[in-house]
Tab-separated table of C-alpha atoms in Angstrom:
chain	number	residue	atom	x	y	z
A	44	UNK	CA	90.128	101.646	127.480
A	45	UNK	CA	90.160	100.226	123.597
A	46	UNK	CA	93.332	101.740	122.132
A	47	UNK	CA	92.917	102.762	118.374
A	48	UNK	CA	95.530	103.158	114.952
A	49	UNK	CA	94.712	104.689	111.781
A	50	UNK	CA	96.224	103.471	109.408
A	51	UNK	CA	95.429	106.317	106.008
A	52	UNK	CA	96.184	110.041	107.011
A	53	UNK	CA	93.413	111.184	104.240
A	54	UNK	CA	90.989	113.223	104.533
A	55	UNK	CA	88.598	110.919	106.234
A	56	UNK	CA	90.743	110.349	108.710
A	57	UNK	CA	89.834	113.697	111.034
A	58	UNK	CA	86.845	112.463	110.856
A	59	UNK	CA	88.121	109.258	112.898
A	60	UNK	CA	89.966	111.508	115.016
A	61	UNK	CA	87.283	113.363	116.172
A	62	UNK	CA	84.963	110.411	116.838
A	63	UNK	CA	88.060	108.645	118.867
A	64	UNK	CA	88.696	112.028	121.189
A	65	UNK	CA	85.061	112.325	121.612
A	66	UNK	CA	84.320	108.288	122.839
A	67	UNK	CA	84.272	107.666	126.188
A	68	UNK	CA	86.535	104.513	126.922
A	69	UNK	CA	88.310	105.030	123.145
A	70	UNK	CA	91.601	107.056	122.414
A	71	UNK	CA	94.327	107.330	119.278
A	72	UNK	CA	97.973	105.941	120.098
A	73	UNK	CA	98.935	105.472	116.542
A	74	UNK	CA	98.574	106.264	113.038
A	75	UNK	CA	100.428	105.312	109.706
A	76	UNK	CA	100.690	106.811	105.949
A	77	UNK	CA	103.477	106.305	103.475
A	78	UNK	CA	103.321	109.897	103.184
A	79	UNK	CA	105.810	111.779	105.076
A	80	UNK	CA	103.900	115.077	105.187
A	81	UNK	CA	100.532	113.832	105.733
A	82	UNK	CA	102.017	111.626	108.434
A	83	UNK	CA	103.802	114.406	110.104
A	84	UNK	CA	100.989	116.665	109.732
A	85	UNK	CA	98.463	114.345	111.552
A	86	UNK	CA	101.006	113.197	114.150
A	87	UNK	CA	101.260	116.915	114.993
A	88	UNK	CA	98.038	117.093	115.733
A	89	UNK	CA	96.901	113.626	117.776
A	90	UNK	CA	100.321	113.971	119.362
A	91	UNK	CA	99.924	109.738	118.376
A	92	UNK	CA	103.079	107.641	117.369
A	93	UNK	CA	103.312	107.546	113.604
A	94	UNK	CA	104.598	104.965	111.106
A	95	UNK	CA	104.891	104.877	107.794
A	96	UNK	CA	103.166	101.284	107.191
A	97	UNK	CA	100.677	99.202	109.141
A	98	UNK	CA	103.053	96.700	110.005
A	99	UNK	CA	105.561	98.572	111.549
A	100	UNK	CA	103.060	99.798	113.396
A	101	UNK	CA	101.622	96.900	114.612
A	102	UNK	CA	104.905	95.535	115.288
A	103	UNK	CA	105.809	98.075	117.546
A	104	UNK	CA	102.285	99.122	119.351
A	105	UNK	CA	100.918	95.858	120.863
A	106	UNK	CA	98.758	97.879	122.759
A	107	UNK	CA	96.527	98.575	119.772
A	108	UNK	CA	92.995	97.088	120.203
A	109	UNK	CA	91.420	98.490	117.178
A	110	UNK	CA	92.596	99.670	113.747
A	111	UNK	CA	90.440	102.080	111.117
A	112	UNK	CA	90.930	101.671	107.916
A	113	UNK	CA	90.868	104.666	106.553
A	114	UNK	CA	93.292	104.328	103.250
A	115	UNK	CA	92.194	104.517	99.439
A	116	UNK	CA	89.439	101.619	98.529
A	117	UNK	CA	91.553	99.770	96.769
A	118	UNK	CA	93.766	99.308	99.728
A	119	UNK	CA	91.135	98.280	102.535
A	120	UNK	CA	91.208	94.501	102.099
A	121	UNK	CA	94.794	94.074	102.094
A	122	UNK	CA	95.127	96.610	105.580
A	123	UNK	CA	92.581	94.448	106.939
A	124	UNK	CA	93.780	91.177	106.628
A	125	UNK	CA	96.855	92.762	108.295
A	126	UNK	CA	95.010	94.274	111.196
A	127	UNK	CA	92.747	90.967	112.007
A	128	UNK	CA	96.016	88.956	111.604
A	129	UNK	CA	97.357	90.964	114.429
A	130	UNK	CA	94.309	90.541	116.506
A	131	UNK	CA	93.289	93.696	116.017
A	132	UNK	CA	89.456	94.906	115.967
A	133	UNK	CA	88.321	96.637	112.881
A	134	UNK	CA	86.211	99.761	111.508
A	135	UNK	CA	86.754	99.604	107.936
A	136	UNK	CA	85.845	102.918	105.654
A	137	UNK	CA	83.339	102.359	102.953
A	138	UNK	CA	83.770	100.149	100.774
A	139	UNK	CA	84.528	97.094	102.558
A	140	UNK	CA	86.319	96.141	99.336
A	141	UNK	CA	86.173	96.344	95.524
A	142	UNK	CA	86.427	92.740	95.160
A	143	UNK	CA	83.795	89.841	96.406
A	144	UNK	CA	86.776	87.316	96.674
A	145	UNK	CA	88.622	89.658	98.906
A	146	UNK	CA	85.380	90.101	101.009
A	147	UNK	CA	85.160	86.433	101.446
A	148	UNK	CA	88.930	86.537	102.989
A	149	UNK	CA	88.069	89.054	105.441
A	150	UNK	CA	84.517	87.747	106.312
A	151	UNK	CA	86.594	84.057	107.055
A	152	UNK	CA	89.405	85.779	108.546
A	153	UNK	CA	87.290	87.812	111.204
A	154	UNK	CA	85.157	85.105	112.120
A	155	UNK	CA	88.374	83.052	113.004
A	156	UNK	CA	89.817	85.518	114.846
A	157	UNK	CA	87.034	86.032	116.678
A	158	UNK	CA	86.838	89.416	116.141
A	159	UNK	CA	84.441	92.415	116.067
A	160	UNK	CA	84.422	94.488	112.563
A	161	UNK	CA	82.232	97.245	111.532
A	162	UNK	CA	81.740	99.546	108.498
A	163	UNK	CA	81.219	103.122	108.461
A	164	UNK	CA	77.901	103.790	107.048
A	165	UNK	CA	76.690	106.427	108.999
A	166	UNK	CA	73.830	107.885	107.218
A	167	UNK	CA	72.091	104.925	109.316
A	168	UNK	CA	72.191	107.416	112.139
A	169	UNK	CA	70.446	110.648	110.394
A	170	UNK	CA	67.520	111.703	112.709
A	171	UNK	CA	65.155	111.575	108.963
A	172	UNK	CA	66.340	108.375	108.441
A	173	UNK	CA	66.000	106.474	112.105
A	174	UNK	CA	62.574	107.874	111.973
A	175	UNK	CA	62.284	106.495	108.832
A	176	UNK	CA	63.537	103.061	109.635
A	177	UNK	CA	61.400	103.023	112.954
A	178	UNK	CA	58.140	103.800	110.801
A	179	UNK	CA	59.273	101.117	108.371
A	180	UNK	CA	59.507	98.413	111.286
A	181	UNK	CA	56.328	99.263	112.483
A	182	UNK	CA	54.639	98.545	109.276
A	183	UNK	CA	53.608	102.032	109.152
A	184	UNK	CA	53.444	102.614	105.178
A	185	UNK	CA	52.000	98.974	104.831
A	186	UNK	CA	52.406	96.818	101.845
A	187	UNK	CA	55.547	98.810	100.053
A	188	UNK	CA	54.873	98.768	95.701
A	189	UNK	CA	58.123	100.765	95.274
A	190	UNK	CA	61.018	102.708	96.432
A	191	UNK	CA	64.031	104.791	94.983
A	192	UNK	CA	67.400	105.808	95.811
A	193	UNK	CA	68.684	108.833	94.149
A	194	UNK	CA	72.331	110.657	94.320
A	195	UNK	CA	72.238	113.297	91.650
A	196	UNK	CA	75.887	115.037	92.446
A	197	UNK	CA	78.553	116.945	91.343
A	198	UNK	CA	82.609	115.824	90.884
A	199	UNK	CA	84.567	117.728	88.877
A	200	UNK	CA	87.472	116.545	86.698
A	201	UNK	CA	89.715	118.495	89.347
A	202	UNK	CA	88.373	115.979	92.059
A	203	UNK	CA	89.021	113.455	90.726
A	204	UNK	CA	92.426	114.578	89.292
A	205	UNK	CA	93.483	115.999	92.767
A	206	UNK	CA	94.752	112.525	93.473
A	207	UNK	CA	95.919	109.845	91.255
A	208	UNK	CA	93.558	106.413	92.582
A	209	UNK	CA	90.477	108.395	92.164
A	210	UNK	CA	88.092	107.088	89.485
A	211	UNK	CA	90.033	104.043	88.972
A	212	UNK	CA	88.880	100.689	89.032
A	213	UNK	CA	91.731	99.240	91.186
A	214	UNK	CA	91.380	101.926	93.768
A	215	UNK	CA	88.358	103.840	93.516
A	216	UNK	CA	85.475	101.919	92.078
A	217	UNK	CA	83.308	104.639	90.356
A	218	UNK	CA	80.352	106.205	91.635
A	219	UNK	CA	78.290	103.380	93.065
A	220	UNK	CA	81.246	102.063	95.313
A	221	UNK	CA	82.578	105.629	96.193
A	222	UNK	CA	79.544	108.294	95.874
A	223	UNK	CA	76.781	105.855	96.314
A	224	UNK	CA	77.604	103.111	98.506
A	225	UNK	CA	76.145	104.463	101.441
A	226	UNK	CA	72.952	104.944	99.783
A	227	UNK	CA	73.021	101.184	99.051
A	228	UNK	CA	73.136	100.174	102.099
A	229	UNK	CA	70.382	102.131	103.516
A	230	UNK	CA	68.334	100.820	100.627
A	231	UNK	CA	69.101	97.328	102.150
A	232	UNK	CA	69.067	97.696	105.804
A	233	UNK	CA	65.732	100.085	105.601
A	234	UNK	CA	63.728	97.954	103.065
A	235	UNK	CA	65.771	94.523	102.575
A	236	UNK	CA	67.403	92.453	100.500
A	237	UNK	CA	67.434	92.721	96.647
A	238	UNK	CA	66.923	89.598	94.600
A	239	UNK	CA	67.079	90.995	91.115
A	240	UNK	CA	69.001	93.519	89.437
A	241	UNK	CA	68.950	95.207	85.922
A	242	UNK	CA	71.315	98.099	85.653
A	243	UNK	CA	72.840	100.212	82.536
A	244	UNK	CA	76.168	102.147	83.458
A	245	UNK	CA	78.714	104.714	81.639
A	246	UNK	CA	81.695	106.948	81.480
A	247	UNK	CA	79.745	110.171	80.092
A	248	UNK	CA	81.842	112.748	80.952
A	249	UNK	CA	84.293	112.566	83.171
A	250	UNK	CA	87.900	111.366	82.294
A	251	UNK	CA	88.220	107.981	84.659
A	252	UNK	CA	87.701	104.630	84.214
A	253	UNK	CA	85.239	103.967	85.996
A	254	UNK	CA	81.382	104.571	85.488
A	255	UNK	CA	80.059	108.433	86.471
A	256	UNK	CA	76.570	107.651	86.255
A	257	UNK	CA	74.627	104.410	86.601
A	258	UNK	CA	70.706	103.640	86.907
A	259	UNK	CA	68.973	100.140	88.081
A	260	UNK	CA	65.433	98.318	87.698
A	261	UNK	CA	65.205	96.087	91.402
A	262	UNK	CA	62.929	93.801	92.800
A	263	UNK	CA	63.271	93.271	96.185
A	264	UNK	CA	62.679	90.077	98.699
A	265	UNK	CA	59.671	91.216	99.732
A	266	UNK	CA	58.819	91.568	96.046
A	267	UNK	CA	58.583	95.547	95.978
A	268	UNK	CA	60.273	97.058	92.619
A	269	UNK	CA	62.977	99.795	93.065
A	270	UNK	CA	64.819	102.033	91.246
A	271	UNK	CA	68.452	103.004	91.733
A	272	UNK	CA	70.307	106.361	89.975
A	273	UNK	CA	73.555	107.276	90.863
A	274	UNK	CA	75.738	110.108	89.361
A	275	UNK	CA	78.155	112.455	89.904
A	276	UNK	CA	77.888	114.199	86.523
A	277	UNK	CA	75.336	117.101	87.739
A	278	UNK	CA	76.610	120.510	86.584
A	279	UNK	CA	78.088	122.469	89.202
A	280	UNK	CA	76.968	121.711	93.046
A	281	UNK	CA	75.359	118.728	94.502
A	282	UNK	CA	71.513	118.411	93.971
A	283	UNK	CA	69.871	115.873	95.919
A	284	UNK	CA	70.417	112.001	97.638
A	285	UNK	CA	66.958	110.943	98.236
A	286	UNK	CA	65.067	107.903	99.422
A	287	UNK	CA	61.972	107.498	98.530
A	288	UNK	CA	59.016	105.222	99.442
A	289	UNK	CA	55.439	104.098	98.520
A	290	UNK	CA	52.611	101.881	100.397
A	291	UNK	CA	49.486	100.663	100.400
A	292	UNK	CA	48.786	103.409	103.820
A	293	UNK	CA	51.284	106.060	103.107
A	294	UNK	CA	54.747	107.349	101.684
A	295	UNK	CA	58.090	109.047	102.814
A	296	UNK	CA	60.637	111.355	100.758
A	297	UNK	CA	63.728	112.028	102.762
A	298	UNK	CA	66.319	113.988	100.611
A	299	UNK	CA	68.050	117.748	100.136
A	300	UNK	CA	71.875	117.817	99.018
A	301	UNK	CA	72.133	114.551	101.478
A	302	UNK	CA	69.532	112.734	102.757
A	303	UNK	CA	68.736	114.798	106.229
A	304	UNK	CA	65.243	116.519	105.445
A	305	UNK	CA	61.682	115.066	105.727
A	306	UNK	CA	61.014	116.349	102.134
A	307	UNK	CA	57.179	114.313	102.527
A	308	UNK	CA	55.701	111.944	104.776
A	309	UNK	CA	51.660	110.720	105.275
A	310	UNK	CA	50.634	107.424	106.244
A	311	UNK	CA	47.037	106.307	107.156
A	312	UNK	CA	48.140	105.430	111.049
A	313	UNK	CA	49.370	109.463	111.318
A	314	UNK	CA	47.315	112.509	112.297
A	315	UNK	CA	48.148	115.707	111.019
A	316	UNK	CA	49.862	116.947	114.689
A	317	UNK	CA	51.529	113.571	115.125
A	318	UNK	CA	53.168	114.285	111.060
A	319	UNK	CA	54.052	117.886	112.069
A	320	UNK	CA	55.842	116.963	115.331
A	321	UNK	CA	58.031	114.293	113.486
A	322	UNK	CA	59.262	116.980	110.532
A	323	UNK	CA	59.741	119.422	113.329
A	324	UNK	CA	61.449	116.880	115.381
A	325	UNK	CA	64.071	116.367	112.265
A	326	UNK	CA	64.131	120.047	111.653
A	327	UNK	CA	65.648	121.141	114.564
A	328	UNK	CA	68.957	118.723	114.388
A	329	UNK	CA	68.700	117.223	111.338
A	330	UNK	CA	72.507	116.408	111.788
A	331	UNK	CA	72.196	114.499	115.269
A	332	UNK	CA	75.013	113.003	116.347
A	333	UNK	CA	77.894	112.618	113.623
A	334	UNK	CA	77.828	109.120	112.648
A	335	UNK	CA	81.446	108.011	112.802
A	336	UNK	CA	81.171	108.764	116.679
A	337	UNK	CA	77.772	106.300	116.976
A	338	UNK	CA	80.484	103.792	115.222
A	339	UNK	CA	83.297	104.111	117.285
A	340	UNK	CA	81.137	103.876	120.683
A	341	UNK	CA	79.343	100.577	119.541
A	342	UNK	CA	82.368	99.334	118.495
A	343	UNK	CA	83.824	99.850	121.660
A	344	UNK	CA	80.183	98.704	123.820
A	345	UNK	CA	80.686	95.572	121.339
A	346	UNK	CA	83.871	94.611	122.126
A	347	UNK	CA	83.206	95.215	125.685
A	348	UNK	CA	79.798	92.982	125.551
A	349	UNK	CA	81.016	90.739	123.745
A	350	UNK	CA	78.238	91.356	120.669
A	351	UNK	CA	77.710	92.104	117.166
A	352	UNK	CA	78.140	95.767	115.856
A	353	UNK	CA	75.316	97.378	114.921
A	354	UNK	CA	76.964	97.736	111.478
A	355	UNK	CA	78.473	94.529	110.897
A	356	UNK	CA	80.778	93.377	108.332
A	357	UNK	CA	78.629	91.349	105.788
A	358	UNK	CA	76.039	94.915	105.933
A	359	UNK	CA	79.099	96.472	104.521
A	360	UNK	CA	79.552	93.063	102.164
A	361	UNK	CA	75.958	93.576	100.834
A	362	UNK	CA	76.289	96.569	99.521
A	363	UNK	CA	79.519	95.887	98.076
A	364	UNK	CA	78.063	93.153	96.184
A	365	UNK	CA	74.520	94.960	94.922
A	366	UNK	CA	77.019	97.803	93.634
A	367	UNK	CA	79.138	95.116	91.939
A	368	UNK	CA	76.184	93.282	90.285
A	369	UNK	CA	74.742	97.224	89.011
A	370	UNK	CA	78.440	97.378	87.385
A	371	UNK	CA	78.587	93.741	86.138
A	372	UNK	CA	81.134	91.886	89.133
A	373	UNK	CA	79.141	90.472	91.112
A	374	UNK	CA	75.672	87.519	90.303
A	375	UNK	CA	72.814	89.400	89.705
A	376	UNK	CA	70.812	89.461	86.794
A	377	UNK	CA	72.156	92.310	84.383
A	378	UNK	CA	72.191	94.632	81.324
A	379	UNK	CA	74.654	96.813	80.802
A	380	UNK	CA	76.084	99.325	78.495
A	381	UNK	CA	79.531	101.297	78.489
């Protein structure tokens, strides 16, 4: 049995909950939040021992095997170092970080411990995109020209007033580490590293310091271009997070309001039946299983094997630092305007 903490009673945090009660070989013994009321809310309900900081929770629950980060950005490398100084396994809510110097520290600190840490991207695990991702390793769309990311959606001043570290830069991190992150890293894992990066990003409208919408010119590794827009200025609802991608023998849209729906898909190696079956295939649980449960299980099958996650630290590093060069903190090759 891996015994798990949370330490951030947010929002997200249910969403750990949930993917804890529903592991087999995983449960919740603690959770922490300098918030009395949140904290007493959630201990109601996971009937777990609750603290008001992680190290008076650690300090007291030894039996703890695994800790989820689950606190505002801005918090997640200092809770970290905590947990992996503890000896404590790690699933660590998007964004690893909003610094590259604090990912360094955690990347060091976890291989020294020894440890297993994963990131919750779990968009990975949308039935559109495995298929995807499958088609891609099979060289089905052949030589790629191009590919795009899109996340056209809506936050309203009230979001981001509703709680003082959003849409800052020491907590928050603006739209491509909050919004967007996730669709940076499927941009990464599904069609590989970027080498070059030429962004522009602003403030247009909402009242925050960080950026609200952002666009990027990419070359890739494999020397396919990209294109990257990320907002969350759209009047009114959300409108679309695509992916996008074009070959030599064939293309793929995956979007609606998140990226769940084969929007288009042909590729030379692909009869009309086989095509059909696949969108069908997506259309009838385009959900699949929710993603923060695939997480916790490999996290607890790694642990227990002795391997890598399937999500690994430095995937969650990667798209921290392709978000960071788009905004002008990290190395790549920019041009930006405020």
């Amino acid at each position: 049995m891996m015994n798990f903490a949370i330490a951030g009673c947010g929002h997200i945090a249910y969403k750990h909950i949930d993917a804890i009660e529903k592991t087999e070989g995983a449960r919740l013994i603690a959770v922490c939040d300098p918030n009395p009321g949140r904290l007493e809310e959630m201990r109601a309900i996971t009937q777990a021992a609750a603290y008001p900081d992680l190290a008076s929770l650690l300090a007291r629950e030894s039996g703890v095997d695994a800790v989820c980060i689950c606190a505002p950005s801005g918090l997640h490398a200092g809770l970290a170092l905590e947990a992996i100084r503890a000896g404590k396994h790690l699933v660590l809510e998007k964004p690893v970080t909003l610094d590259l110097a604090e990912a360094e520290q955690l990347r060091q600190a976890v291989r020294d411990g020894g440890l297993r840490a994963t990131v919750v991207h779990p968009n990975r695990y949308r039935p559109a995109i495995r298929q995807l991702k499958a088609a891609l390793d099979q060289q089905r769309f052949g030589k790629l020209s191009h590919v795009n990311v899109t996340v056209r959606w809506n936050r309203s001043q009230a979001y981001y007033d509703q709680a003082a570290w959003r849409g800052t830069r020491a907590m928050d991190g603006g739209v491509l580490l909050n919004q967007a992150i996730h669709s940076l890293d499927l941009l990464q894992w599904l069609f590989g590293p970027v080498a070059e990066v030429k962004s522009l990003v602003a403030t247009r409208i909402k009242q925050i310091e960080t950026e609200d919408v952002a666009i990027a010119a990419i070359r890739l590794e494999s020397g396919a271009l990209g294109v990257i827009e990320a907002a969350t200025t759209v009047y009114g609802h959300n409108l679309e997070e695509t992916i996008s991608v074009f070959g030599e023998e064939g293309y793929a849209v995956i979007g609606g309001p998140t990226a769940n729906w084969i929007r288009h898909w042909a590729c030379a190696s692909m009869g009309r039946e086989e095509t059909a079956e696949l969108i069908r295939g997506v259309e009838e649980d385009p959900y699949g299983v929710p993603g923060h449960r695939c997480i916790i299980e490999d996290l607890v099958r790694a642990a227990r094997e002795g391997r890598e996650t399937e999500i690994t630290l430095e995937d969650g590093i990667r798209a921290v630092k392709l978000a960071l060069d788009m905004t002008g903190g990290g190395s790549g090759e920019l041009a930006r305007s405020r």
